[in-house]
Short mmCIF file of C-alpha atoms in Angstrom, two decimals:
data_model
loop_
_atom_site.label_atom_id
_atom_site.label_comp_id
_atom_site.label_asym_id
_atom_site.label_seq_id
_atom_site.Cartn_x
_atom_site.Cartn_y
_atom_site.Cartn_z
CA MET A 1 62.88 85.80 98.01
CA GLN A 2 64.61 82.62 96.86
CA LEU A 3 67.06 84.65 94.77
CA LEU A 4 67.96 86.70 97.85
CA THR A 5 68.44 83.53 99.92
CA SER A 6 70.68 81.89 97.32
CA GLY A 7 72.62 85.14 96.94
CA LEU A 8 73.21 85.26 100.70
CA ARG A 9 74.31 81.63 100.66
CA VAL A 10 76.84 82.32 97.89
CA PHE A 11 78.07 85.42 99.71
CA SER A 12 78.46 83.44 102.95
CA TRP A 13 80.52 80.74 101.22
CA LEU A 14 82.67 83.28 99.40
CA THR A 15 83.31 85.19 102.64
CA LEU A 16 84.21 81.99 104.47
CA GLY A 17 86.50 80.91 101.62
CA ALA A 18 88.25 84.29 101.53
CA ALA A 19 88.74 84.26 105.30
CA LEU A 20 90.19 80.73 105.19
CA LEU A 21 92.53 81.65 102.32
CA LEU A 22 93.72 84.73 104.19
CA LEU A 23 94.27 82.71 107.35
CA ALA A 24 96.22 80.07 105.40
CA ALA A 25 98.35 82.72 103.66
CA VAL A 26 99.24 84.42 106.96
CA GLY A 27 100.00 81.02 108.53
CA LEU A 28 102.28 80.05 105.64
CA TRP A 29 103.99 83.45 105.80
CA TYR A 30 104.78 83.00 109.50
CA ALA A 31 105.75 79.34 109.02
CA SER A 32 108.30 80.38 106.39
CA GLY A 33 109.86 82.87 108.83
CA GLY A 34 108.04 85.96 107.58
CA ARG A 35 106.68 88.62 109.88
CA LEU A 36 104.05 91.35 109.77
CA LEU A 37 104.75 94.60 111.60
CA ILE A 38 102.54 97.64 112.12
CA VAL A 39 104.41 100.88 111.39
CA GLN A 40 104.47 103.15 114.46
CA SER A 41 106.28 106.30 113.27
CA SER A 42 106.65 108.53 110.22
CA SER A 43 110.41 108.00 109.87
CA MET A 44 109.96 106.24 106.50
CA THR A 45 107.31 108.50 104.98
CA PRO A 46 106.46 108.43 102.04
CA LYS A 47 107.62 104.79 101.58
CA PHE A 48 105.29 103.78 104.41
CA SER A 49 103.31 105.64 107.05
CA PRO A 50 102.01 105.03 110.56
CA ALA A 51 99.30 102.32 110.60
CA ASP A 52 100.69 100.63 107.47
CA VAL A 53 101.70 96.98 107.73
CA VAL A 54 105.09 95.89 106.41
CA LEU A 55 105.83 92.31 105.41
CA ILE A 56 109.31 91.17 106.34
CA ARG A 57 111.15 88.25 104.80
CA PRO A 58 114.23 86.78 106.55
CA VAL A 59 117.42 87.35 104.56
CA GLN A 60 121.12 86.69 104.98
CA ALA A 61 123.18 89.79 105.81
CA ALA A 62 125.43 89.14 102.82
CA ASN A 63 122.42 89.57 100.49
CA ILE A 64 121.50 93.04 101.78
CA VAL A 65 122.49 95.89 99.47
CA PRO A 66 122.26 99.67 99.95
CA GLY A 67 118.83 101.00 99.02
CA GLN A 68 116.90 98.11 100.52
CA VAL A 69 114.71 98.60 103.59
CA ILE A 70 115.54 96.26 106.47
CA SER A 71 113.96 95.61 109.85
CA TYR A 72 116.15 95.11 112.87
CA TYR A 73 116.10 95.15 116.65
CA ASN A 74 117.19 98.53 117.98
CA PRO A 75 120.63 97.95 119.52
CA ASN A 76 119.92 100.67 122.11
CA LYS A 77 116.32 99.86 123.14
CA LEU A 78 115.38 96.32 124.07
CA GLY A 79 112.45 94.94 122.07
CA GLN A 80 112.04 97.90 119.72
CA ILE A 81 112.05 97.08 116.00
CA ILE A 82 113.12 99.64 113.41
CA SER A 83 112.58 99.48 109.64
CA HIS A 84 114.92 101.85 107.79
CA ARG A 85 116.72 102.03 104.46
CA VAL A 86 120.30 100.74 104.20
CA VAL A 87 122.61 103.61 103.26
CA SER A 88 125.84 101.61 103.31
CA LYS A 89 127.43 98.42 104.58
CA GLY A 90 130.17 98.58 107.17
CA PRO A 91 132.81 96.11 108.27
CA LYS A 92 131.81 92.66 109.58
CA ASN A 93 128.31 92.80 108.08
CA THR A 94 127.17 95.93 109.88
CA PHE A 95 124.67 98.26 108.26
CA VAL A 96 124.30 102.01 108.30
CA THR A 97 120.62 102.88 107.96
CA LYS A 98 118.52 106.01 107.76
CA GLY A 99 114.82 106.76 107.78
CA ASP A 100 113.67 108.37 104.52
CA ASN A 101 112.03 111.15 106.54
CA ARG A 102 114.99 111.70 108.91
CA PRO A 103 117.98 114.02 108.40
CA ASP A 104 120.56 111.87 110.22
CA LYS A 105 121.88 108.36 109.78
CA ASP A 106 121.31 105.75 112.48
CA LEU A 107 124.05 104.08 114.50
CA PRO A 108 125.57 101.03 112.79
CA VAL A 109 123.44 97.90 113.07
CA PRO A 110 125.24 94.59 113.68
CA GLU A 111 124.22 91.50 111.72
CA SER A 112 122.98 89.86 114.93
CA LYS A 113 120.15 92.44 115.17
CA LEU A 114 118.88 91.86 111.61
CA ILE A 115 115.33 90.49 111.32
CA GLY A 116 114.86 90.70 107.56
CA ARG A 117 114.09 92.81 104.53
CA VAL A 118 110.82 94.65 103.92
CA VAL A 119 109.27 93.08 100.82
CA ALA A 120 105.78 94.61 100.76
CA VAL A 121 103.62 97.27 102.37
CA ALA A 122 99.86 97.07 103.07
CA PRO A 123 98.74 100.71 103.45
CA GLY A 124 96.42 101.37 106.39
CA LEU A 125 95.95 97.72 107.37
CA GLY A 126 97.58 98.31 110.75
CA GLY A 127 94.64 100.40 111.92
CA LEU A 128 92.27 97.52 111.24
CA LEU A 129 94.59 95.03 112.96
CA ARG A 130 94.85 97.29 116.01
CA LEU A 131 91.06 97.55 116.13
CA LEU A 132 90.64 93.79 115.88
CA LYS A 133 93.10 93.28 118.75
CA SER A 134 91.29 95.80 120.97
CA GLY A 135 88.49 94.90 123.36
CA TYR A 136 85.85 96.45 121.09
CA GLY A 137 87.23 94.64 118.06
CA ILE A 138 87.19 91.27 119.80
CA MET A 139 83.62 91.85 121.06
CA THR A 140 82.51 92.87 117.56
CA MET A 141 84.08 89.76 116.02
CA TYR A 142 82.36 87.51 118.59
CA LEU A 143 79.05 89.26 117.96
CA LEU A 144 79.33 88.86 114.17
CA LEU A 145 80.39 85.24 114.53
CA SER A 146 77.44 84.57 116.87
CA VAL A 147 74.95 86.16 114.46
CA VAL A 148 76.27 84.23 111.44
CA LEU A 149 76.36 80.98 113.41
CA SER A 150 72.82 81.51 114.75
CA ILE A 151 71.44 82.19 111.28
CA ASN A 152 73.11 79.12 109.80
CA VAL A 153 72.02 76.84 112.67
CA GLY A 154 68.46 78.16 112.36
CA ARG A 155 68.46 77.48 108.61
CA PHE A 156 69.83 73.98 109.15
CA ILE A 157 67.14 73.17 111.73
CA ALA A 158 64.34 74.59 109.56
CA ARG A 159 65.58 72.75 106.47
CA ASN A 160 65.98 69.37 108.18
CA ASN A 161 62.95 69.39 110.48
CA PRO A 162 59.60 69.57 108.68
CA SER A 163 57.74 70.41 111.90
CA TYR A 164 59.23 73.93 111.75
CA GLU A 165 57.46 76.14 109.26
CA LEU A 166 58.55 79.45 107.87
CA TYR A 167 55.57 81.80 107.96
CA GLY A 168 54.97 84.52 105.45
CA GLN A 169 55.99 82.62 102.34
#
């Protein structure tokens, strides 16, 4: 029984440490200007697919070369972000882009609409992020947090108060 208890304690600390490291990494990524976006369409399949997460690093327009995948605000639809491959550079730092899974090129993208360059892809992570942001995901996270907190508070009380006894041992 004691081996199981110490194993659970180690697992709890490792889980907490991993969660804190992940939180710190995401915070540093955002603080340095990076962004995470969930892919919504199949326009870049097979490079990335719907529900993948792309990591975007800010970059100067002069450093973009054909072949790289960039993310930019759609010049024709307010608030929409597109991530497509640069086919060529036009005059005055404009970019001609195209989705890998699309037959036609996009309209030229001005430098002012550039967000950054896609530097990494996390396959399937977007589905988990969407779930966590949903009502069910938030309720599940609160429930798990409550259970873990209750167990740890109960252990603390039992360990530090000799009047509480654990029966069955």
